[in-house]
GROMACS .gro file of C-alpha atoms in nm:
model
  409
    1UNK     CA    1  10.839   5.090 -20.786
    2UNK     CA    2  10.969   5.136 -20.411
    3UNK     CA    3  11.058   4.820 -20.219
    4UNK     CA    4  10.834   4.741 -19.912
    5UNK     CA    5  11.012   4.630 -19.665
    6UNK     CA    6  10.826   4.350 -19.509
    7UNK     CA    7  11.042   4.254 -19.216
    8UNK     CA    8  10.844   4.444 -18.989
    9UNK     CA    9  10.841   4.457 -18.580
   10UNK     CA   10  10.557   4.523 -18.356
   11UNK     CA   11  10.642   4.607 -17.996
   12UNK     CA   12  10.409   4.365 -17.773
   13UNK     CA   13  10.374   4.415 -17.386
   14UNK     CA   14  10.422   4.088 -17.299
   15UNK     CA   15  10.734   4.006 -17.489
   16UNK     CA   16  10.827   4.319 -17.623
   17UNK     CA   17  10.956   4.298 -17.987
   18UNK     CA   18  10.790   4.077 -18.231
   19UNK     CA   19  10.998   3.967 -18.562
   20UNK     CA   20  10.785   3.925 -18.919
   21UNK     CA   21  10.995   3.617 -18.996
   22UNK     CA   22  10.957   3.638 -19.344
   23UNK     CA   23  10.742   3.804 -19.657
   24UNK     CA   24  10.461   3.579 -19.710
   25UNK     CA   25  10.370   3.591 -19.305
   26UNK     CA   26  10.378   3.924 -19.362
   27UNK     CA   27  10.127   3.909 -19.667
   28UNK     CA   28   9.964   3.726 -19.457
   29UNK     CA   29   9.894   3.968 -19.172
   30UNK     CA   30   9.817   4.250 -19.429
   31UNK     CA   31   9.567   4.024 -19.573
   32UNK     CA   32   9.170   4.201 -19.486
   33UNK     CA   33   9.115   3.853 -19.353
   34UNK     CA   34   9.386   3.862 -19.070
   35UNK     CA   35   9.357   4.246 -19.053
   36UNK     CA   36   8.971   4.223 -18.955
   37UNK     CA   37   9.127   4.019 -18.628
   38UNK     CA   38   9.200   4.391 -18.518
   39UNK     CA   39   8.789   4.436 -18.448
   40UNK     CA   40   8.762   4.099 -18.256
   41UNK     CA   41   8.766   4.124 -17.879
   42UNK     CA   42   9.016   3.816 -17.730
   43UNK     CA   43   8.761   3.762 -17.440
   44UNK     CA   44   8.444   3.880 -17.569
   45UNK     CA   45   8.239   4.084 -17.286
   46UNK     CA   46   8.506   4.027 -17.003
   47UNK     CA   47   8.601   4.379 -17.013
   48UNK     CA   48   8.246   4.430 -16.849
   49UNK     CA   49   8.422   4.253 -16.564
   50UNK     CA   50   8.826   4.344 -16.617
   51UNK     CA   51   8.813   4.721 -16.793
   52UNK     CA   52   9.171   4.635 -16.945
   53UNK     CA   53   9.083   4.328 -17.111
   54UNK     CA   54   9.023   4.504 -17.429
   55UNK     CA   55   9.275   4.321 -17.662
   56UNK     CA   56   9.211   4.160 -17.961
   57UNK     CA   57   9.261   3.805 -18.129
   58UNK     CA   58   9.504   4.017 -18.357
   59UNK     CA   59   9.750   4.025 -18.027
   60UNK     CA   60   9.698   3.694 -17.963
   61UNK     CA   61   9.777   3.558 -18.304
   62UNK     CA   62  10.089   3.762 -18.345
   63UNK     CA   63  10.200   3.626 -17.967
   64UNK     CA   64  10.137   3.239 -18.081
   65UNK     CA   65  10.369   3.292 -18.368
   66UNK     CA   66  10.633   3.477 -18.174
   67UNK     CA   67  10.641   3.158 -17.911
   68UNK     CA   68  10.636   2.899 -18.190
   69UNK     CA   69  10.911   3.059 -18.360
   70UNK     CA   70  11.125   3.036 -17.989
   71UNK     CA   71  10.966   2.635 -18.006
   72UNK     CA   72  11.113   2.534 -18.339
   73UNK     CA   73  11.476   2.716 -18.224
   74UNK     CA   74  11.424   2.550 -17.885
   75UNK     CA   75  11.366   2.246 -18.059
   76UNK     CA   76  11.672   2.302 -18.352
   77UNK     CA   77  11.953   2.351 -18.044
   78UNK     CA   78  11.828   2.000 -17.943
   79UNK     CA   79  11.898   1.816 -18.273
   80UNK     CA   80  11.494   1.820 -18.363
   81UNK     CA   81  11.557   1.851 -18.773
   82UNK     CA   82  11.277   2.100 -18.851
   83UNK     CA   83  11.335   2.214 -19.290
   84UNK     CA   84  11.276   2.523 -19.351
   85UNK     CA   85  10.946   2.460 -19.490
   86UNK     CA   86  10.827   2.298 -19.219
   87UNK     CA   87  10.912   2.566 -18.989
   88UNK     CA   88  10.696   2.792 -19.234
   89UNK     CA   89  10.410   2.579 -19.189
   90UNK     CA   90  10.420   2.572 -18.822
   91UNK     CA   91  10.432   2.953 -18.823
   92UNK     CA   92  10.154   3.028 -19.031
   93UNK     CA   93   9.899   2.741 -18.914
   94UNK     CA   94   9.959   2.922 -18.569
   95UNK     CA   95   9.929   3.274 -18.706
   96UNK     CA   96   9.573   3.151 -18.889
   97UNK     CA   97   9.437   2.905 -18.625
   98UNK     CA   98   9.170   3.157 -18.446
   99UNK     CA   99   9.108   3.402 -18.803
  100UNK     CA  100   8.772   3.175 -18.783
  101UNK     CA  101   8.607   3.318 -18.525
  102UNK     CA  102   8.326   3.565 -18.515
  103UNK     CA  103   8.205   3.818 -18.331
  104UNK     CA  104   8.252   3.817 -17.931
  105UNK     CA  105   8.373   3.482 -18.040
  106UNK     CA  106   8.183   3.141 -17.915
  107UNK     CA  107   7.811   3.406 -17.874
  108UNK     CA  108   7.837   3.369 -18.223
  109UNK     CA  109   7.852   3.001 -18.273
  110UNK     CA  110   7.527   2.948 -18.095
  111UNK     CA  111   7.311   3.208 -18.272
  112UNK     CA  112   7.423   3.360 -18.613
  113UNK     CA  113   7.633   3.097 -18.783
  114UNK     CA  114   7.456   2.781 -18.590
  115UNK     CA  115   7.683   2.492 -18.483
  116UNK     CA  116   7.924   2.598 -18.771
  117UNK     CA  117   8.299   2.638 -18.498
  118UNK     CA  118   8.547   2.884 -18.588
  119UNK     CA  119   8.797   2.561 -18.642
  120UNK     CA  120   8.586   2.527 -18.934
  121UNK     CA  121   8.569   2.833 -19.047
  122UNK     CA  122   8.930   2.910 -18.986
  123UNK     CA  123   9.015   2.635 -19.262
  124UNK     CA  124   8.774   2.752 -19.456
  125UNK     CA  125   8.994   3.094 -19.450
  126UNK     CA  126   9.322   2.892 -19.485
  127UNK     CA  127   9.202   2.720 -19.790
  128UNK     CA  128   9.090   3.095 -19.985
  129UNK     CA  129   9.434   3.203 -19.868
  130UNK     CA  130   9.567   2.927 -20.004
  131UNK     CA  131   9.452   2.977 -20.338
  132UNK     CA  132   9.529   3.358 -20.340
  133UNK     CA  133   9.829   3.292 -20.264
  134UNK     CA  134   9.925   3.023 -20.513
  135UNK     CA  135   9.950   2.727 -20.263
  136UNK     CA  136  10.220   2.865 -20.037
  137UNK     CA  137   9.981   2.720 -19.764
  138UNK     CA  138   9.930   2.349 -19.835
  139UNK     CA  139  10.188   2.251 -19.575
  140UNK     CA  140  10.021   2.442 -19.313
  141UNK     CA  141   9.673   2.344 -19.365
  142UNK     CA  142   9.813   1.950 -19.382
  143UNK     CA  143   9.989   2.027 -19.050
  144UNK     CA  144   9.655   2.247 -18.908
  145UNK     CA  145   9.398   1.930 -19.023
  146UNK     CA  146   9.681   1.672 -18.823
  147UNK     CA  147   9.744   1.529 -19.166
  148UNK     CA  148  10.126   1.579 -19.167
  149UNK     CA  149  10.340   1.225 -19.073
  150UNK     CA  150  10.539   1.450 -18.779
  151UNK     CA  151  10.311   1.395 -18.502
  152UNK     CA  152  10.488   1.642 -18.270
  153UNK     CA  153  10.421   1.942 -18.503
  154UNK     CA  154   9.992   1.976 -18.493
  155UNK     CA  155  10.069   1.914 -18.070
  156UNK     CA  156  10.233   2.256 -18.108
  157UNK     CA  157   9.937   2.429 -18.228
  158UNK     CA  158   9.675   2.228 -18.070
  159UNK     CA  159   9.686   1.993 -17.807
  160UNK     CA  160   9.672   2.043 -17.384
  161UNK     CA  161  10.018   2.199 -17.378
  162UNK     CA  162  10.066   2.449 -17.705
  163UNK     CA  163  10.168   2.770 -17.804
  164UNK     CA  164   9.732   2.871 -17.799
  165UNK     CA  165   9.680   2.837 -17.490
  166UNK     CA  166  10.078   2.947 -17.360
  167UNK     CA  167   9.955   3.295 -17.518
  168UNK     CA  168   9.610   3.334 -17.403
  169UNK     CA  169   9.714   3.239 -17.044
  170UNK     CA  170   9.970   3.488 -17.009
  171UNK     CA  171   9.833   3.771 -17.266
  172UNK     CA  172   9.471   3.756 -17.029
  173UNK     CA  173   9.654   3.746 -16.706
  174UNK     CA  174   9.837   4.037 -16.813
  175UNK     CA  175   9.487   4.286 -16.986
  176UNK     CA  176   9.273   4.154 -16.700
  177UNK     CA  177   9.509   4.199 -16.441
  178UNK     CA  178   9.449   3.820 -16.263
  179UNK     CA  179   9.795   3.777 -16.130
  180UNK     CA  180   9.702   3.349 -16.091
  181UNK     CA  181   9.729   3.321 -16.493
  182UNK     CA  182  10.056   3.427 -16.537
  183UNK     CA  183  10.254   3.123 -16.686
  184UNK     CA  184  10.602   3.065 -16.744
  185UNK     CA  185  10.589   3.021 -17.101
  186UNK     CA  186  10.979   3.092 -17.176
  187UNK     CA  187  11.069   2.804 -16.914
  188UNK     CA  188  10.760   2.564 -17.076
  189UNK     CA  189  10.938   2.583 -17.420
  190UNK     CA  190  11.304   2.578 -17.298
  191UNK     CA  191  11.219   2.257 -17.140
  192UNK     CA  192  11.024   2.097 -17.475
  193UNK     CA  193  11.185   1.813 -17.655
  194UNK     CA  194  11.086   1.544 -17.916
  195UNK     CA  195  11.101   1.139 -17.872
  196UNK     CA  196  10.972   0.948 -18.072
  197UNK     CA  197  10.767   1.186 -18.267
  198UNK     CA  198  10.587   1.282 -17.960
  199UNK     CA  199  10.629   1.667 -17.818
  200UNK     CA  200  10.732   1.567 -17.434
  201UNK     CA  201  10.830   1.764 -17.162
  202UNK     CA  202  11.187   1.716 -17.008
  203UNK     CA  203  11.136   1.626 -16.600
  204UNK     CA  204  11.284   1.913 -16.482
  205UNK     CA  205  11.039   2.118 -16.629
  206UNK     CA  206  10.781   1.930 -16.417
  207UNK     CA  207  10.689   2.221 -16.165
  208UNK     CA  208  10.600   2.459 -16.486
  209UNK     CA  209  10.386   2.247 -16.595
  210UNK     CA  210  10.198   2.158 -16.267
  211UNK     CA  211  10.197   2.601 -16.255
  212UNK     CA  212  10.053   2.608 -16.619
  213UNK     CA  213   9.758   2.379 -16.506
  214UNK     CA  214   9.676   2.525 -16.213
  215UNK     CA  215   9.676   2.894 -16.375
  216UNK     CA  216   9.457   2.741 -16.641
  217UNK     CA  217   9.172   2.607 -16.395
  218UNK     CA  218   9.209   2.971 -16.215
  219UNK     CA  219   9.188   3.172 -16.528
  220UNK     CA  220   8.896   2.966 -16.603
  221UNK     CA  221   8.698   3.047 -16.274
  222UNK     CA  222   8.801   3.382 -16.230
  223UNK     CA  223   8.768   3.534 -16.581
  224UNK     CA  224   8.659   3.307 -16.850
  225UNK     CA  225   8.386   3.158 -16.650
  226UNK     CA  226   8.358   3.486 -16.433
  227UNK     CA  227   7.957   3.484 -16.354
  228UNK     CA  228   7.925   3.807 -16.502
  229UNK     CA  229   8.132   3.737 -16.829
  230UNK     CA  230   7.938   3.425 -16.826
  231UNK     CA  231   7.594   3.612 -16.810
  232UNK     CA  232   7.672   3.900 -17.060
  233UNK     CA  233   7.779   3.641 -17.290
  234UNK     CA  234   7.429   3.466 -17.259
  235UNK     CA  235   7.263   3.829 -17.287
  236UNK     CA  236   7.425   3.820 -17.595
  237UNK     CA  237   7.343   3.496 -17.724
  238UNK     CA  238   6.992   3.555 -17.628
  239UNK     CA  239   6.993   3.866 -17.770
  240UNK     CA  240   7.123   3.762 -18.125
  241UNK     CA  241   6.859   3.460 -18.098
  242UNK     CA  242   6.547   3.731 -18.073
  243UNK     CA  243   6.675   3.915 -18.341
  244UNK     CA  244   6.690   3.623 -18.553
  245UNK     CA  245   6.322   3.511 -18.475
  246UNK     CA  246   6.199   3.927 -18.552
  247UNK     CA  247   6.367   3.914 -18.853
  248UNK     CA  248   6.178   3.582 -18.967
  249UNK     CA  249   5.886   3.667 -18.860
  250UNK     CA  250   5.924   3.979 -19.118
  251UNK     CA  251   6.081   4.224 -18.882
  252UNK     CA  252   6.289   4.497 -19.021
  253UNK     CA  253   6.599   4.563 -18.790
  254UNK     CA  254   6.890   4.830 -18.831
  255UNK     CA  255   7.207   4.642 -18.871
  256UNK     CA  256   7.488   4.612 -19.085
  257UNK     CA  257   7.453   4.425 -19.437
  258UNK     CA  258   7.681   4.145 -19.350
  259UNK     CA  259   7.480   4.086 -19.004
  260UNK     CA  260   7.124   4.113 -19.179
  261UNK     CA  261   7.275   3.879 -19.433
  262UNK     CA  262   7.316   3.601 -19.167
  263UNK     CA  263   7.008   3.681 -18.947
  264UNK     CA  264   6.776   3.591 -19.263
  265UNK     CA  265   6.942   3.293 -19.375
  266UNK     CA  266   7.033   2.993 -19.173
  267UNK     CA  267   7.390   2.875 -19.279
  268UNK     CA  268   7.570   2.573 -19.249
  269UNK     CA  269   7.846   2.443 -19.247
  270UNK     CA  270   7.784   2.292 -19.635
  271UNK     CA  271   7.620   2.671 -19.763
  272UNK     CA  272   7.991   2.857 -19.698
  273UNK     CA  273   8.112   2.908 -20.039
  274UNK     CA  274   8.345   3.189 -20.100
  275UNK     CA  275   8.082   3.471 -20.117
  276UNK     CA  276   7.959   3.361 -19.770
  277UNK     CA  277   8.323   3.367 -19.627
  278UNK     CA  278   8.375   3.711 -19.795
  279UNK     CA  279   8.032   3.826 -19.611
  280UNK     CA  280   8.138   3.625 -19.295
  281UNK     CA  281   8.528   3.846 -19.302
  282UNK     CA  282   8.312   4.152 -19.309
  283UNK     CA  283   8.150   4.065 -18.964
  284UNK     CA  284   8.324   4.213 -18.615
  285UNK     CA  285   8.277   4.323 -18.305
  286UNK     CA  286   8.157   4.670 -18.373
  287UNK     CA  287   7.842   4.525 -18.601
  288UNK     CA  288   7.720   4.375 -18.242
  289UNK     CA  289   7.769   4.671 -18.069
  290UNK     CA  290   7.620   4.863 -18.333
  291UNK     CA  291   7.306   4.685 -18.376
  292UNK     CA  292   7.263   4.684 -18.024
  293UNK     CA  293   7.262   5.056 -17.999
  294UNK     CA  294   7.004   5.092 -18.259
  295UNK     CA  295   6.822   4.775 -18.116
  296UNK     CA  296   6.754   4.936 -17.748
  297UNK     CA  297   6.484   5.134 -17.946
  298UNK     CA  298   6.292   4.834 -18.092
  299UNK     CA  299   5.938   4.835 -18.034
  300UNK     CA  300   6.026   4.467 -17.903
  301UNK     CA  301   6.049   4.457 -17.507
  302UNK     CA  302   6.271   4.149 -17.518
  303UNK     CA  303   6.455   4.268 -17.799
  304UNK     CA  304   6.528   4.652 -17.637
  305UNK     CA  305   6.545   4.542 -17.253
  306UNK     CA  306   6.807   4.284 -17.345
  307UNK     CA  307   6.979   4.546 -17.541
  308UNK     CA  308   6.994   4.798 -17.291
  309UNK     CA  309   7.118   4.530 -17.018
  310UNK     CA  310   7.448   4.485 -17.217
  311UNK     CA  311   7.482   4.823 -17.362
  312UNK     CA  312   7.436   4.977 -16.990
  313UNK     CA  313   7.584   4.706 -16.832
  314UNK     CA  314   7.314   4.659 -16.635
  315UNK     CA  315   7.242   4.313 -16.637
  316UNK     CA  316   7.053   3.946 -16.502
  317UNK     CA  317   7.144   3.845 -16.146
  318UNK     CA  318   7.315   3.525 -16.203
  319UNK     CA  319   7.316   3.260 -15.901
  320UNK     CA  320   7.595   2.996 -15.907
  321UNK     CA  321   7.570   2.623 -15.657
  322UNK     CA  322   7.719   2.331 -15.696
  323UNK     CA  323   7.324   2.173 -15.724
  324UNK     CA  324   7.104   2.148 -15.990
  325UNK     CA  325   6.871   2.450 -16.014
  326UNK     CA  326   6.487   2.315 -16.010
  327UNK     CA  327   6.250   2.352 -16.309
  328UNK     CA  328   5.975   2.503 -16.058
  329UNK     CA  329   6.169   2.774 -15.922
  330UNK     CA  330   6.271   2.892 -16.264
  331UNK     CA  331   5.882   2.822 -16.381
  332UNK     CA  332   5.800   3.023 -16.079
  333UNK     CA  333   6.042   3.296 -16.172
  334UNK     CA  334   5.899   3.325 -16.540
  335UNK     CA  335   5.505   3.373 -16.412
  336UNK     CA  336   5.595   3.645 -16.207
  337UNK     CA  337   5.851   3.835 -16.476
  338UNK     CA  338   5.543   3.758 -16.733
  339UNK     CA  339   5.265   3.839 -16.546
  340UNK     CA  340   5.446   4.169 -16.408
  341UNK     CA  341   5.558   4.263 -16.770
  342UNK     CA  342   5.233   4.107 -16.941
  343UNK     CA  343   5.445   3.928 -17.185
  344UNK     CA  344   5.442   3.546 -17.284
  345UNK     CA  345   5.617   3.269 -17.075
  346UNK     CA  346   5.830   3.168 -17.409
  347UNK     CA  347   5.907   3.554 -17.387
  348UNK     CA  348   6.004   3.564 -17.027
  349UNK     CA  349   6.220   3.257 -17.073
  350UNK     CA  350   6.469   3.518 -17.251
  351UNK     CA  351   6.529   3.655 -16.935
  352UNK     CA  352   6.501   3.367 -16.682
  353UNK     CA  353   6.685   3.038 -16.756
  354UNK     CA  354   6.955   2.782 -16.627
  355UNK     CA  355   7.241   2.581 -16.735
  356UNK     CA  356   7.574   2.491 -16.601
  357UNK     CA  357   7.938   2.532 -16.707
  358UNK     CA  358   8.202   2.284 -16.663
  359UNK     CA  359   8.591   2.318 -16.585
  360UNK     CA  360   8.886   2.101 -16.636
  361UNK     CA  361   9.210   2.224 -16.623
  362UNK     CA  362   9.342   1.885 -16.753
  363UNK     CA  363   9.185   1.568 -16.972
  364UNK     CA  364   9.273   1.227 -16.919
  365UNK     CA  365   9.050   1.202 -17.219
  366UNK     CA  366   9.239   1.386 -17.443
  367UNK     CA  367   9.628   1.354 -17.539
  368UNK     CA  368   9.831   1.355 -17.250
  369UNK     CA  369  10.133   1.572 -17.193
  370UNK     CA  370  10.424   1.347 -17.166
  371UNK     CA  371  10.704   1.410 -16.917
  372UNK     CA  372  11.062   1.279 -17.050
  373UNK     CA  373  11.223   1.098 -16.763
  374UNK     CA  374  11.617   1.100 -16.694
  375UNK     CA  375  11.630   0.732 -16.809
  376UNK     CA  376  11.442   0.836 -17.151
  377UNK     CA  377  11.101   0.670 -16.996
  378UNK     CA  378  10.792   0.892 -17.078
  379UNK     CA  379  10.525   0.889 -16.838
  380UNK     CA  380  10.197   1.110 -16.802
  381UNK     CA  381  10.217   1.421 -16.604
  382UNK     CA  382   9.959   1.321 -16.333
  383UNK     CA  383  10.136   0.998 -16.270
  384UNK     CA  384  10.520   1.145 -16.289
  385UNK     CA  385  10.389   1.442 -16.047
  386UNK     CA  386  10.451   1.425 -15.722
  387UNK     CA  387  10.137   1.687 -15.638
  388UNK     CA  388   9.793   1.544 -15.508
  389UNK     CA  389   9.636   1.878 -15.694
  390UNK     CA  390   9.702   1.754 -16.002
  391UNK     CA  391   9.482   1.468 -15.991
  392UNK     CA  392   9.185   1.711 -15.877
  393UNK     CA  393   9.276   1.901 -16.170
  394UNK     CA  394   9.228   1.669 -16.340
  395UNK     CA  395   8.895   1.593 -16.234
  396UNK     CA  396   8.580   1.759 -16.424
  397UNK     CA  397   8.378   2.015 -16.186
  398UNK     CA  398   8.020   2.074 -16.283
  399UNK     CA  399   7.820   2.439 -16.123
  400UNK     CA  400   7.496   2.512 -16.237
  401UNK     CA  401   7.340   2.811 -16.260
  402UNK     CA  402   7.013   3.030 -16.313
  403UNK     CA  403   6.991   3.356 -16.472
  404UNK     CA  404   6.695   3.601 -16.351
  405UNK     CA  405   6.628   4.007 -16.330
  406UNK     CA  406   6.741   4.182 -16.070
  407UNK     CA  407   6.371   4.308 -15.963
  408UNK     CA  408   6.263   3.961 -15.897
  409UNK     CA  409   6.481   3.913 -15.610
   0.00000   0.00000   0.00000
């Protein structure tokens, strides 16, 4: 039988070649689960905003792993013992942290699969890999759940500075072309160090960090929270939630097995045994789009208009203010889109509604990043900054928001 050679390289735009470290990561990526990442769009609808932004959570998984691997030699040069195994574990909790996640992503979590995250499900993947692959995992599940004793290692996968968001930041800048996100994420990791089991930043890296932040709160307002990402994402939740209803109320609706399988049932978290996962791996991007095809034809007005809005790209006015939007003019809103359409007010509240988003570039809440002072003191980076903007970043902004056609105005 011919040998496979399994120390592949892909050739990423951002930074260029990518080493397979070793056989089982690259098992790993071969694995349906991981391969089905291909068919998952990194920022959902944004490419009805940014036409580039059209890579996957396959690119962004492979581009963790490539900057934890520079981490853990940063890291090593410092005298930060990191086995072998360890090292392992790091690589492939990072390579498996998003394989949870559905569909156009967080759409999903609010109407198919309810109030089940793709954390969850992610370990829920880690686990069946785990067992197909003879408990070569265990490490990096203990590390992925924060269950390891070395603190340090789950703040490189998940906590406010880690290799997650160092990728998305830079890989979204780059597809969506918003110059403010780029991030230094080479200079970020040369200056990472560990003290007392704690992941801190040395002071002169102070300045990349304050940049990191501040492209974080601008990536957030100009293309994760873009107003109309941020609308065709609630199409699409909206959407998937009138489907659901149809097919309850006996409905029959073209769409792929695995998708019917989840609008007819209501799963939790409890109900995901390994047949559900298997049916869950099966679901992508291009059922949605799909069923939305077929679904602009539905006899359904809410059903077809909504489909048309996102398959046209044709879609609500959205108005932004920093005040809360009043329940009259919304109520006002839905009598005339009902009356004018002669559907129900429970039917026009598909297409006029509020809500508000919420941005923080940095938590107070959550764990700080440290900053390692010259005389080995460790301080939090708002209070070792010298920058007035990072307290405001720190601070939560609030915009509301209503969502109404186009023909109303």
């Amino acid at each position: 039988m011919t040998q496979i050679n399994k120390l592949k390289i892909f050739n990423d735009p951002i930074y260029g070649f990518i080493t397979i470290p070793n056989e089982l990561v690259y098992d790993l990526i071969q694995h349906p689960y991981f391969q089905r990442l291909r068919r998952i769009s990194q920022m959902g609808l944004s490419y009805l905003v940014y036409p580039g932004a059209n890579h996957t959570r396959f690119h962004h998984a492979l581009g963790c792993m490539h900057l934890m691997k520079k981490a853990i030699d940063t890291l090593r040069f410092k005298d930060v013992v990191i086995s072998e195994e360890e090292e392992n574990a790091l690589l492939i909790a990072i390579l498996l942290h998003d394989i949870g996640h559905g569909p156009f992503s967080h759409a999903m979590e609010r109407s198919i699969v309810e109030d089940v995250h793709h954390e969850a499900i992610s370990l829920l993947f880690m686990n069946q890999l785990n067992e197909e692959f003879g408990g070569r995992l265990s490490l990096a599940i203990q590390v992925f759940k924060g269950e390891y004793h070395r603190k340090f290692m789950l703040q490189l996968i998940s906590s406010q500075l880690d290799m997650d968001r160092m990728d998305y930041l830079k890989r979204d800048s780059f597809y969506t072309g918003v110059a403010e996100g780029n991030v230094n994420s080479e200079r970020l990791i040369q200056m990472m160090n560990v003290e007392d089991d704690v992941l801190v930043i040395e002071e002169k890296g102070i300045y990349s960090v304050e940049k990191f932040l501040l492209s974080r709160r601008l990536m957030y307002w100009q293309a994760y929270l873009h107003k109309t990402s941020l609308v065709a994402e609630l199409i699409l939740m909206k959407v998937l939630k009138r489907a659901k209803e149809l097919v309850l109320k006996g409905v029959d609706l073209p769409c792929s097995e695995p998708l019917s399988y989840f609008m007819h049932n209501k799963i939790t978290l409890e109900d995901f045994d390994a047949e559900k996962l298997d049916l869950f791996s099966q679901l992508d991007d291009f059922d949605i789009i799909s069923a939305l095809k077929a679904w602009q034809r539905q006899d359904d007005f809410v059903l077809s208009t909504l489909s048309k809005m996102i398959i046209n790209r044709d879609l609500l006015k959205i108005k932004m203010s920093a005040e809360k939007v009043s329940m009259e003019e919304s109520q006002s809103l839905k009598e005339q889109f009902a009356n004018k359409h002669h559907i129900s007010q429970l039917e026009a509240g598909y297409f006029i509604f509020r809500g508000k988003i919420k941005n923080q570039a940095y938590s107070k809440e959550a764990e700080p990043i440290r900053i390692l002072k010259k005389d080995r003191t460790i301080e939090d980076v708002v209070e070792a900054s010298d920058q007035l903007n990072l307290k405001s970043l720190s601070k939560l902004v609030t915009k509301y928001y209503i969502c109404f056609p186009k023909q109303l105005i």
